[in-house]
Amino acid sequence: MRMYDLIIKKRNGLELTKKEINYFVQNYTKGNIPDYQASAFLMAIYFQKMNMRETADLTMAIVESGDILDLSKIKGIKVDKHSTGGVGDTTSLVLTPMVAALGIPVAKMSGRGLGHTGGTIDKLESFNGFSVEITEEQFINNVNNKNIAIIGQTADLAPADKKIYALRDVTGTVDNISLISSSIMSKKIAAGADAIVLDVKVGDGAFMKTYEDAKELGSAMVNIGKNIGRNTVAVISDMDQPLGLAIGNALEVKEAINTLTGKGPKDLLELCLTLGSNMVVFAKKANTVDEARKMLLKTIEDGSAIAKFKEFIEAQGGDISQLEDTDKLPKAKYIVPVKSDREGYVTKINAQNIGLVAMELGAGRATKESIIDLAVGIILNKKRGEKVAKGDIIAYIHSNNESNIEKATKGILQNYKIEKEYTENIPLVYDVVR
Ligand code: URA
Ligand code: CA
């Protein structure tokens, strides 16, 4: 087989075989195919597209390029959840203990990414002593005994994706549905998921800007799942404003604790119930999502969700006195209200830009080397559709550096759109693709 022939074949709009797709993925990962040929090939895929079968084969080829986590020693159906990325997305922190409280195994391997805030691991490190440096054996034991554990990335998962993604990033070939969906699904499958619940965000704070694009991506991933025998569902949810009220690491941990004790923001809870109920059904602990939703709500009402969270934090070395008294979580030196300079209704909160303001305060990493400040971030005080008077507080800045407050204030004011009327009715959950 020659790479040259595969480029011509795809360029001419023909369907690639499984063998050909494997040939490309294996040899590009090993360094046997030069970037210029891989670039041409990706561009051919970009224009000529791949069908469902090719996309499923590409996904499995990427999975097989590296380690596949063996979770077979964990009893039960392992259901994973993945979000395509939003701002202030606290769902994982809330969902995982709720689901685990129902006896469903939650086995998460996570890395640390770039972004507006840290990833789930960074957020959890708001608890003194909390560590994801556990052995795989400990990890599996914890999941079997407590139904929940999180481990830092130890295995070399989907190395082909790292290489291909880096090339796509610089060759204008990121936004192709087959390439995106195989990239996301391969990582979940390599991490050992038996079933997958996807949260596909739509809006200006998301990768997918329109409902149509988000639905297409969701459907593609559900189809991959169908093709490779992993139950998959995609929830299409709003990211035209940040989710919940908190954007920042310790701030989101506190928001998660509030939500687990029934005092959290409604939108965050609602999305957790929608995603979680699908996880519960996949895990075969309920027959319908309605039944699952009731079971999940009960974990909040009867205290089992927060008890599970506490058990999880303690098992991984975290100081649970900070959970009992959230004033002990990392706290910023300055908490500064941002006041509206107009009256009207909040019609839009630009999630992307608000996320960047949080990152500049130190809540997220701009580069891999950046150090996160767990204490800082933003608490929204008004959300879309709410009425504000001039002088009302729309948000609070949590900062450890007096000199960045003015810029953050401006950034928040600029990205809150306040108008005479609010007539739009953007849903939190647009659709669930099965
Ligand atoms: N996120 C991914 O993991 N992969 C893509 O290709 C795009 C977004
Ligand atoms: Ca939030």
PDB file of N, CA and C in Angstrom, residues 43-111:
ATOM      1  N   MET A  43      -6.897  16.909   4.047  1.00  0.00           N
ATOM      2  CA  MET A  43      -7.633  17.897   3.240  1.00  0.00           C
ATOM      3  C   MET A  43      -8.569  17.187   2.253  1.00  0.00           C
ATOM      4  N   ALA A  44      -8.139  16.061   1.728  1.00  0.00           N
ATOM      5  CA  ALA A  44      -9.021  15.282   0.838  1.00  0.00           C
ATOM      6  C   ALA A  44     -10.244  14.797   1.623  1.00  0.00           C
ATOM      7  N   ILE A  45     -10.028  14.347   2.850  1.00  0.00           N
ATOM      8  CA  ILE A  45     -11.161  13.913   3.692  1.00  0.00           C
ATOM      9  C   ILE A  45     -12.068  15.111   3.974  1.00  0.00           C
ATOM     10  N   TYR A  46     -11.432  16.240   4.244  1.00  0.00           N
ATOM     11  CA  TYR A  46     -12.200  17.453   4.545  1.00  0.00           C
ATOM     12  C   TYR A  46     -13.188  17.765   3.410  1.00  0.00           C
ATOM     13  N   PHE A  47     -12.715  17.723   2.175  1.00  0.00           N
ATOM     14  CA  PHE A  47     -13.583  18.077   1.044  1.00  0.00           C
ATOM     15  C   PHE A  47     -14.487  16.925   0.592  1.00  0.00           C
ATOM     16  N   GLN A  48     -13.957  15.714   0.575  1.00  0.00           N
ATOM     17  CA  GLN A  48     -14.758  14.584   0.047  1.00  0.00           C
ATOM     18  C   GLN A  48     -15.557  13.863   1.117  1.00  0.00           C
ATOM     19  N   LYS A  49     -15.232  14.139   2.372  1.00  0.00           N
ATOM     20  CA  LYS A  49     -15.934  13.552   3.520  1.00  0.00           C
ATOM     21  C   LYS A  49     -15.736  12.040   3.607  1.00  0.00           C
ATOM     22  N   MET A  50     -16.176  11.511   4.747  1.00  0.00           N
ATOM     23  CA  MET A  50     -16.145  10.063   4.967  1.00  0.00           C
ATOM     24  C   MET A  50     -17.562   9.622   5.262  1.00  0.00           C
ATOM     25  N   ASN A  51     -17.911   8.412   4.876  1.00  0.00           N
ATOM     26  CA  ASN A  51     -19.233   7.920   5.250  1.00  0.00           C
ATOM     27  C   ASN A  51     -19.166   7.336   6.667  1.00  0.00           C
ATOM     28  N   MET A  52     -20.293   6.836   7.131  1.00  0.00           N
ATOM     29  CA  MET A  52     -20.381   6.331   8.502  1.00  0.00           C
ATOM     30  C   MET A  52     -19.416   5.183   8.752  1.00  0.00           C
ATOM     31  N   ARG A  53     -19.357   4.277   7.800  1.00  0.00           N
ATOM     32  CA  ARG A  53     -18.487   3.098   7.974  1.00  0.00           C
ATOM     33  C   ARG A  53     -17.019   3.528   8.059  1.00  0.00           C
ATOM     34  N   GLU A  54     -16.617   4.424   7.182  1.00  0.00           N
ATOM     35  CA  GLU A  54     -15.228   4.910   7.225  1.00  0.00           C
ATOM     36  C   GLU A  54     -14.947   5.621   8.556  1.00  0.00           C
ATOM     37  N   THR A  55     -15.938   6.397   9.019  1.00  0.00           N
ATOM     38  CA  THR A  55     -15.745   7.153  10.266  1.00  0.00           C
ATOM     39  C   THR A  55     -15.598   6.204  11.457  1.00  0.00           C
ATOM     40  N   ALA A  56     -16.402   5.145  11.475  1.00  0.00           N
ATOM     41  CA  ALA A  56     -16.299   4.157  12.560  1.00  0.00           C
ATOM     42  C   ALA A  56     -14.939   3.442  12.487  1.00  0.00           C
ATOM     43  N   ASP A  57     -14.504   3.109  11.289  1.00  0.00           N
ATOM     44  CA  ASP A  57     -13.198   2.454  11.140  1.00  0.00           C
ATOM     45  C   ASP A  57     -12.052   3.381  11.561  1.00  0.00           C
ATOM     46  N   LEU A  58     -12.193   4.653  11.217  1.00  0.00           N
ATOM     47  CA  LEU A  58     -11.172   5.625  11.640  1.00  0.00           C
ATOM     48  C   LEU A  58     -11.127   5.696  13.172  1.00  0.00           C
ATOM     49  N   THR A  59     -12.293   5.721  13.785  1.00  0.00           N
ATOM     50  CA  THR A  59     -12.364   5.780  15.249  1.00  0.00           C
ATOM     51  C   THR A  59     -11.618   4.599  15.872  1.00  0.00           C
ATOM     52  N   MET A  60     -11.917   3.391  15.401  1.00  0.00           N
ATOM     53  CA  MET A  60     -11.284   2.211  16.004  1.00  0.00           C
ATOM     54  C   MET A  60      -9.783   2.166  15.703  1.00  0.00           C
ATOM     55  N   ALA A  61      -9.383   2.657  14.552  1.00  0.00           N
ATOM     56  CA  ALA A  61      -7.946   2.696  14.239  1.00  0.00           C
ATOM     57  C   ALA A  61      -7.227   3.622  15.229  1.00  0.00           C
ATOM     58  N   ILE A  62      -7.868   4.745  15.559  1.00  0.00           N
ATOM     59  CA  ILE A  62      -7.252   5.677  16.522  1.00  0.00           C
ATOM     60  C   ILE A  62      -7.214   5.036  17.913  1.00  0.00           C
ATOM     61  N   VAL A  63      -8.310   4.361  18.302  1.00  0.00           N
ATOM     62  CA  VAL A  63      -8.347   3.662  19.603  1.00  0.00           C
ATOM     63  C   VAL A  63      -7.159   2.700  19.689  1.00  0.00           C
ATOM     64  N   GLU A  64      -6.935   1.949  18.617  1.00  0.00           N
ATOM     65  CA  GLU A  64      -5.917   0.884  18.639  1.00  0.00           C
ATOM     66  C   GLU A  64      -4.495   1.408  18.451  1.00  0.00           C
ATOM     67  N   SER A  65      -4.353   2.703  18.279  1.00  0.00           N
ATOM     68  CA  SER A  65      -2.997   3.263  18.115  1.00  0.00           C
ATOM     69  C   SER A  65      -2.236   3.309  19.439  1.00  0.00           C
ATOM     70  N   GLY A  66      -2.925   3.095  20.556  1.00  0.00           N
ATOM     71  CA  GLY A  66      -2.249   3.185  21.855  1.00  0.00           C
ATOM     72  C   GLY A  66      -2.854   2.217  22.849  1.00  0.00           C
ATOM     73  N   ASP A  67      -2.702   2.559  24.139  1.00  0.00           N
ATOM     74  CA  ASP A  67      -3.243   1.681  25.185  1.00  0.00           C
ATOM     75  C   ASP A  67      -4.763   1.784  25.217  1.00  0.00           C
ATOM     76  N   ILE A  68      -5.384   0.685  25.591  1.00  0.00           N
ATOM     77  CA  ILE A  68      -6.824   0.702  25.835  1.00  0.00           C
ATOM     78  C   ILE A  68      -6.994   0.303  27.291  1.00  0.00           C
ATOM     79  N   LEU A  69      -7.611   1.154  28.051  1.00  0.00           N
ATOM     80  CA  LEU A  69      -7.750   0.893  29.479  1.00  0.00           C
ATOM     81  C   LEU A  69      -8.611  -0.344  29.688  1.00  0.00           C
ATOM     82  N   ASP A  70      -8.086  -1.271  30.484  1.00  0.00           N
ATOM     83  CA  ASP A  70      -8.838  -2.494  30.735  1.00  0.00           C
ATOM     84  C   ASP A  70      -9.579  -2.349  32.062  1.00  0.00           C
ATOM     85  N   LEU A  71     -10.854  -2.090  31.962  1.00  0.00           N
ATOM     86  CA  LEU A  71     -11.661  -1.914  33.175  1.00  0.00           C
ATOM     87  C   LEU A  71     -12.506  -3.159  33.450  1.00  0.00           C
ATOM     88  N   SER A  72     -12.067  -4.283  32.878  1.00  0.00           N
ATOM     89  CA  SER A  72     -12.899  -5.489  33.002  1.00  0.00           C
ATOM     90  C   SER A  72     -12.984  -5.976  34.450  1.00  0.00           C
ATOM     91  N   LYS A  73     -12.021  -5.551  35.291  1.00  0.00           N
ATOM     92  CA  LYS A  73     -12.084  -5.966  36.695  1.00  0.00           C
ATOM     93  C   LYS A  73     -13.101  -5.145  37.487  1.00  0.00           C
ATOM     94  N   ILE A  74     -13.635  -4.138  36.836  1.00  0.00           N
ATOM     95  CA  ILE A  74     -14.672  -3.359  37.503  1.00  0.00           C
ATOM     96  C   ILE A  74     -16.027  -3.955  37.163  1.00  0.00           C
ATOM     97  N   LYS A  75     -16.790  -4.235  38.218  1.00  0.00           N
ATOM     98  CA  LYS A  75     -18.096  -4.866  38.016  1.00  0.00           C
ATOM     99  C   LYS A  75     -19.105  -3.832  37.511  1.00  0.00           C
ATOM    100  N   GLY A  76     -19.935  -4.240  36.607  1.00  0.00           N
ATOM    101  CA  GLY A  76     -21.004  -3.361  36.137  1.00  0.00           C
ATOM    102  C   GLY A  76     -20.664  -2.667  34.836  1.00  0.00           C
ATOM    103  N   ILE A  77     -21.636  -1.920  34.338  1.00  0.00           N
ATOM    104  CA  ILE A  77     -21.481  -1.237  33.053  1.00  0.00           C
ATOM    105  C   ILE A  77     -20.844   0.129  33.298  1.00  0.00           C
ATOM    106  N   LYS A  78     -19.698   0.351  32.649  1.00  0.00           N
ATOM    107  CA  LYS A  78     -18.992   1.621  32.840  1.00  0.00           C
ATOM    108  C   LYS A  78     -19.524   2.654  31.853  1.00  0.00           C
ATOM    109  N   VAL A  79     -20.202   3.646  32.387  1.00  0.00           N
ATOM    110  CA  VAL A  79     -20.769   4.689  31.534  1.00  0.00           C
ATOM    111  C   VAL A  79     -19.944   5.950  31.714  1.00  0.00           C
ATOM    112  N   ASP A  80     -19.450   6.502  30.630  1.00  0.00           N
ATOM    113  CA  ASP A  80     -18.669   7.733  30.730  1.00  0.00           C
ATOM    114  C   ASP A  80     -19.470   8.893  30.157  1.00  0.00           C
ATOM    115  N   LYS A  81     -19.124  10.090  30.603  1.00  0.00           N
ATOM    116  CA  LYS A  81     -19.795  11.286  30.103  1.00  0.00           C
ATOM    117  C   LYS A  81     -18.720  12.185  29.524  1.00  0.00           C
ATOM    118  N   HIS A  82     -19.050  12.831  28.429  1.00  0.00           N
ATOM    119  CA  HIS A  82     -18.074  13.744  27.831  1.00  0.00           C
ATOM    120  C   HIS A  82     -18.775  15.005  27.365  1.00  0.00           C
ATOM    121  N   SER A  83     -18.139  16.132  27.632  1.00  0.00           N
ATOM    122  CA  SER A  83     -18.672  17.396  27.140  1.00  0.00           C
ATOM    123  C   SER A  83     -17.742  17.931  26.068  1.00  0.00           C
ATOM    124  N   THR A  84     -18.322  18.511  25.009  1.00  0.00           N
ATOM    125  CA  THR A  84     -17.461  19.051  23.962  1.00  0.00           C
ATOM    126  C   THR A  84     -16.828  20.369  24.409  1.00  0.00           C
ATOM    127  N   GLY A  85     -17.138  20.804  25.612  1.00  0.00           N
ATOM    128  CA  GLY A  85     -16.415  21.937  26.173  1.00  0.00           C
ATOM    129  C   GLY A  85     -17.244  23.193  26.263  1.00  0.00           C
ATOM    130  N   GLY A  86     -17.440  23.635  27.497  1.00  0.00           N
ATOM    131  CA  GLY A  86     -18.191  24.856  27.701  1.00  0.00           C
ATOM    132  C   GLY A  86     -17.522  25.708  28.763  1.00  0.00           C
ATOM    133  N   VAL A  87     -18.150  26.803  29.103  1.00  0.00           N
ATOM    134  CA  VAL A  87     -17.590  27.730  30.076  1.00  0.00           C
ATOM    135  C   VAL A  87     -18.339  27.558  31.399  1.00  0.00           C
ATOM    136  N   GLY A  88     -17.562  27.352  32.463  1.00  0.00           N
ATOM    137  CA  GLY A  88     -18.186  27.171  33.781  1.00  0.00           C
ATOM    138  C   GLY A  88     -18.976  25.885  33.853  1.00  0.00           C
ATOM    139  N   ASP A  89     -18.514  24.875  33.134  1.00  0.00           N
ATOM    140  CA  ASP A  89     -19.240  23.610  33.062  1.00  0.00           C
ATOM    141  C   ASP A  89     -18.882  22.740  34.259  1.00  0.00           C
ATOM    142  N   THR A  90     -19.732  22.804  35.270  1.00  0.00           N
ATOM    143  CA  THR A  90     -19.457  22.131  36.535  1.00  0.00           C
ATOM    144  C   THR A  90     -20.114  20.742  36.574  1.00  0.00           C
ATOM    145  N   THR A  91     -20.661  20.294  35.445  1.00  0.00           N
ATOM    146  CA  THR A  91     -21.497  19.083  35.493  1.00  0.00           C
ATOM    147  C   THR A  91     -20.768  17.835  35.999  1.00  0.00           C
ATOM    148  N   SER A  92     -19.515  17.623  35.577  1.00  0.00           N
ATOM    149  CA  SER A  92     -18.839  16.390  36.004  1.00  0.00           C
ATOM    150  C   SER A  92     -18.751  16.282  37.519  1.00  0.00           C
ATOM    151  N   LEU A  93     -18.443  17.405  38.182  1.00  0.00           N
ATOM    152  CA  LEU A  93     -18.301  17.397  39.638  1.00  0.00           C
ATOM    153  C   LEU A  93     -19.602  17.014  40.331  1.00  0.00           C
ATOM    154  N   VAL A  94     -20.721  17.378  39.722  1.00  0.00           N
ATOM    155  CA  VAL A  94     -22.027  17.133  40.332  1.00  0.00           C
ATOM    156  C   VAL A  94     -22.541  15.737  39.958  1.00  0.00           C
ATOM    157  N   LEU A  95     -22.398  15.444  38.679  1.00  0.00           N
ATOM    158  CA  LEU A  95     -22.957  14.203  38.138  1.00  0.00           C
ATOM    159  C   LEU A  95     -22.323  12.953  38.701  1.00  0.00           C
ATOM    160  N   THR A  96     -21.003  12.942  38.775  1.00  0.00           N
ATOM    161  CA  THR A  96     -20.329  11.695  39.116  1.00  0.00           C
ATOM    162  C   THR A  96     -20.743  11.169  40.503  1.00  0.00           C
ATOM    163  N   PRO A  97     -20.778  12.007  41.558  1.00  0.00           N
ATOM    164  CA  PRO A  97     -21.235  11.438  42.838  1.00  0.00           C
ATOM    165  C   PRO A  97     -22.718  11.051  42.842  1.00  0.00           C
ATOM    166  N   MET A  98     -23.538  11.791  42.089  1.00  0.00           N
ATOM    167  CA  MET A  98     -24.967  11.438  42.033  1.00  0.00           C
ATOM    168  C   MET A  98     -25.140  10.048  41.431  1.00  0.00           C
ATOM    169  N   VAL A  99     -24.454   9.826  40.322  1.00  0.00           N
ATOM    170  CA  VAL A  99     -24.569   8.553  39.619  1.00  0.00           C
ATOM    171  C   VAL A  99     -23.956   7.426  40.463  1.00  0.00           C
ATOM    172  N   ALA A 100     -22.801   7.705  41.066  1.00  0.00           N
ATOM    173  CA  ALA A 100     -22.139   6.689  41.900  1.00  0.00           C
ATOM    174  C   ALA A 100     -23.008   6.325  43.099  1.00  0.00           C
ATOM    175  N   ALA A 101     -23.748   7.312  43.612  1.00  0.00           N
ATOM    176  CA  ALA A 101     -24.618   7.046  44.768  1.00  0.00           C
ATOM    177  C   ALA A 101     -25.702   6.030  44.421  1.00  0.00           C
ATOM    178  N   LEU A 102     -25.978   5.855  43.144  1.00  0.00           N
ATOM    179  CA  LEU A 102     -26.978   4.857  42.721  1.00  0.00           C
ATOM    180  C   LEU A 102     -26.327   3.505  42.415  1.00  0.00           C
ATOM    181  N   GLY A 103     -25.054   3.381  42.761  1.00  0.00           N
ATOM    182  CA  GLY A 103     -24.382   2.097  42.585  1.00  0.00           C
ATOM    183  C   GLY A 103     -23.802   1.874  41.198  1.00  0.00           C
ATOM    184  N   ILE A 104     -23.652   2.951  40.442  1.00  0.00           N
ATOM    185  CA  ILE A 104     -23.100   2.832  39.089  1.00  0.00           C
ATOM    186  C   ILE A 104     -21.607   3.158  39.130  1.00  0.00           C
ATOM    187  N   PRO A 105     -20.761   2.289  38.542  1.00  0.00           N
ATOM    188  CA  PRO A 105     -19.326   2.560  38.624  1.00  0.00           C
ATOM    189  C   PRO A 105     -18.902   3.770  37.780  1.00  0.00           C
ATOM    190  N   VAL A 106     -18.186   4.683  38.422  1.00  0.00           N
ATOM    191  CA  VAL A 106     -17.651   5.859  37.734  1.00  0.00           C
ATOM    192  C   VAL A 106     -16.131   5.758  37.803  1.00  0.00           C
ATOM    193  N   ALA A 107     -15.518   5.452  36.666  1.00  0.00           N
ATOM    194  CA  ALA A 107     -14.063   5.273  36.604  1.00  0.00           C
ATOM    195  C   ALA A 107     -13.521   6.279  35.611  1.00  0.00           C
ATOM    196  N   LYS A 108     -12.919   7.350  36.129  1.00  0.00           N
ATOM    197  CA  LYS A 108     -12.501   8.430  35.237  1.00  0.00           C
ATOM    198  C   LYS A 108     -10.992   8.553  35.172  1.00  0.00           C
ATOM    199  N   MET A 109     -10.480   8.550  33.944  1.00  0.00           N
ATOM    200  CA  MET A 109      -9.075   8.910  33.758  1.00  0.00           C
ATOM    201  C   MET A 109      -9.071  10.254  33.052  1.00  0.00           C
ATOM    202  N   SER A 110      -8.412  11.240  33.636  1.00  0.00           N
ATOM    203  CA  SER A 110      -8.459  12.574  33.049  1.00  0.00           C
ATOM    204  C   SER A 110      -7.075  13.184  32.941  1.00  0.00           C
ATOM    205  N   GLY A 111      -6.931  14.041  31.962  1.00  0.00           N
ATOM    206  CA  GLY A 111      -5.703  14.810  31.831  1.00  0.00           C
ATOM    207  C   GLY A 111      -5.958  16.244  32.271  1.00  0.00           C
TER     208      GLY A 111
END
